[in-house]
Tab-separated table of C-alpha atoms in Angstrom:
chain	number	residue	atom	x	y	z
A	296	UNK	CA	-2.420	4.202	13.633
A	297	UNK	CA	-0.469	4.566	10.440
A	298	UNK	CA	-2.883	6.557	7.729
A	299	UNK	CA	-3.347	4.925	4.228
A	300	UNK	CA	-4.720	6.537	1.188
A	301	UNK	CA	-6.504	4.070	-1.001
A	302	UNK	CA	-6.824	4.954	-4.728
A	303	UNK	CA	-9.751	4.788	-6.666
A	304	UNK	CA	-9.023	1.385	-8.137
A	305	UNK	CA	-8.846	0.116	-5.309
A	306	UNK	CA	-11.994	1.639	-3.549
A	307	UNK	CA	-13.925	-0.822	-4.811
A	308	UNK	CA	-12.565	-3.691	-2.153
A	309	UNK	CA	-12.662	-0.732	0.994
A	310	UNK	CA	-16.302	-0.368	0.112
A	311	UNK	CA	-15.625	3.066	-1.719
A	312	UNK	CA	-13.580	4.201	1.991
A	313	UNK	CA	-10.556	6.765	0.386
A	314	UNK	CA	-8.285	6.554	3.784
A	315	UNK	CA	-8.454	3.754	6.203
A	316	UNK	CA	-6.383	3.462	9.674
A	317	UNK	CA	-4.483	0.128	10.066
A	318	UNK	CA	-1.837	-0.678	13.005
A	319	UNK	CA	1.291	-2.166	10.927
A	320	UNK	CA	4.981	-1.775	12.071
A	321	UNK	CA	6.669	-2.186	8.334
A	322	UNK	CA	5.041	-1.823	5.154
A	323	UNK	CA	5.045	-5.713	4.486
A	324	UNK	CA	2.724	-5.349	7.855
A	325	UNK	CA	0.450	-2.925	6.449
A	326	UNK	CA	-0.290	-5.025	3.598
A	327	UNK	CA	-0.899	-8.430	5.341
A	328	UNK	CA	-3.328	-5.924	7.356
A	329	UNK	CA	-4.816	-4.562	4.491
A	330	UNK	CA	-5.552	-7.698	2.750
A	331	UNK	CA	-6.727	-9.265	6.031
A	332	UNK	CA	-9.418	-5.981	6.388
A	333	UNK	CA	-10.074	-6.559	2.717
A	334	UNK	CA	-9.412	-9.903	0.998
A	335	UNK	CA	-8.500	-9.689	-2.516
A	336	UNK	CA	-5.866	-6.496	-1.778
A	337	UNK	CA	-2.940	-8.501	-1.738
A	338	UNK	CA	-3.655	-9.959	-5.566
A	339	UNK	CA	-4.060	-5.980	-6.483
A	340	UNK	CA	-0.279	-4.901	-4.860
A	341	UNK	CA	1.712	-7.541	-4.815
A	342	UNK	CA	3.187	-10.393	-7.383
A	343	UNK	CA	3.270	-14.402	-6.936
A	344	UNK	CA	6.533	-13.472	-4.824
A	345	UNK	CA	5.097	-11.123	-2.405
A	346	UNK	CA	6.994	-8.152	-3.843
A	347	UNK	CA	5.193	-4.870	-4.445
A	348	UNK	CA	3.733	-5.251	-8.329
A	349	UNK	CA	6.068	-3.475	-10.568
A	350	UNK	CA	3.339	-1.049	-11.913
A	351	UNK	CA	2.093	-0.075	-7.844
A	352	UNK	CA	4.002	3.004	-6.378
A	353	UNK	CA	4.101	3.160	-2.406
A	354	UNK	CA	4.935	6.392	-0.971
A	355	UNK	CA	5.592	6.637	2.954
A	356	UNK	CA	5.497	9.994	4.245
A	357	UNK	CA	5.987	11.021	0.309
A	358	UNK	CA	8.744	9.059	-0.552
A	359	UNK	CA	8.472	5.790	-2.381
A	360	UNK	CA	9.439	2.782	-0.583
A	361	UNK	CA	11.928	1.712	-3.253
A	362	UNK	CA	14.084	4.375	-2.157
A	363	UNK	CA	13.777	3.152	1.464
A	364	UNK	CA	13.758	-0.075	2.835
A	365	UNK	CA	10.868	-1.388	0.454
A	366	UNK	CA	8.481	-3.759	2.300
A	367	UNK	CA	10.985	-3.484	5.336
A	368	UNK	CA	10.240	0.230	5.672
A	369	UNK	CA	9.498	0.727	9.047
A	370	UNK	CA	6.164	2.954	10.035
A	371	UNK	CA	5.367	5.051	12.621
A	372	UNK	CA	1.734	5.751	14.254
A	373	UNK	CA	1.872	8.906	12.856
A	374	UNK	CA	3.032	7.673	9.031
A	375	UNK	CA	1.095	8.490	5.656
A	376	UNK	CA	1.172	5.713	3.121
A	377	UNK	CA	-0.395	6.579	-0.350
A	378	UNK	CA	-0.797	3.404	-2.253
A	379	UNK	CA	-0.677	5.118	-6.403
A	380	UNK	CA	-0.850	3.105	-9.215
A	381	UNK	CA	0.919	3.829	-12.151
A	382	UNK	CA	-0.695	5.408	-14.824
A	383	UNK	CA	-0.798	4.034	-18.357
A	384	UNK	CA	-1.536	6.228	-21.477
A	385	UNK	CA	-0.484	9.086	-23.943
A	386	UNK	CA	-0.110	9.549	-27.655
């Protein structure tokens, strides 16, 4: 089972859970999963297109999926996703 570290933003919809378990062969799997497990997950991470939102960075193993195969990203039992989103703010 691939390992996914939900954010604080996101807690909320994982009733407060901080890592969750899900069995998902790509990334695009994981997320179907995810919002399947808990509806309303998919408006958080992805746009009207089905892309990952802009603003959301997805880190496999720690390294972002844009720099892999992005949704295609293939994941292995023993994968670590980290779902971070970006932080707005400063002077």
């Amino acid at each position: 089972m691939v390992s996914v570290y939900i954010p604080s933003p996101l807690r909320r919809l994982t009733g407060g859970q901080t890592h969750i378990t899900a069995a998902a062969r790509s990334v695009r799997d994981l997320l179907d999963e995810l919002d399947r497990a808990f509806p309303g997950m998919r408006a958080e991470l992805r746009d009207e297109t089905g892309e990952v939102r802009s603003f959301i960075n997805t880190f496999v193993n720690g390294t972002e999926i844009r720099q892999l195969r992005g949704l295609d990203t293939p994941l292995a039992e023993t994968d670590e996703v980290s779902i971070i989103p970006a932080m707005a703010g400063g002077h």
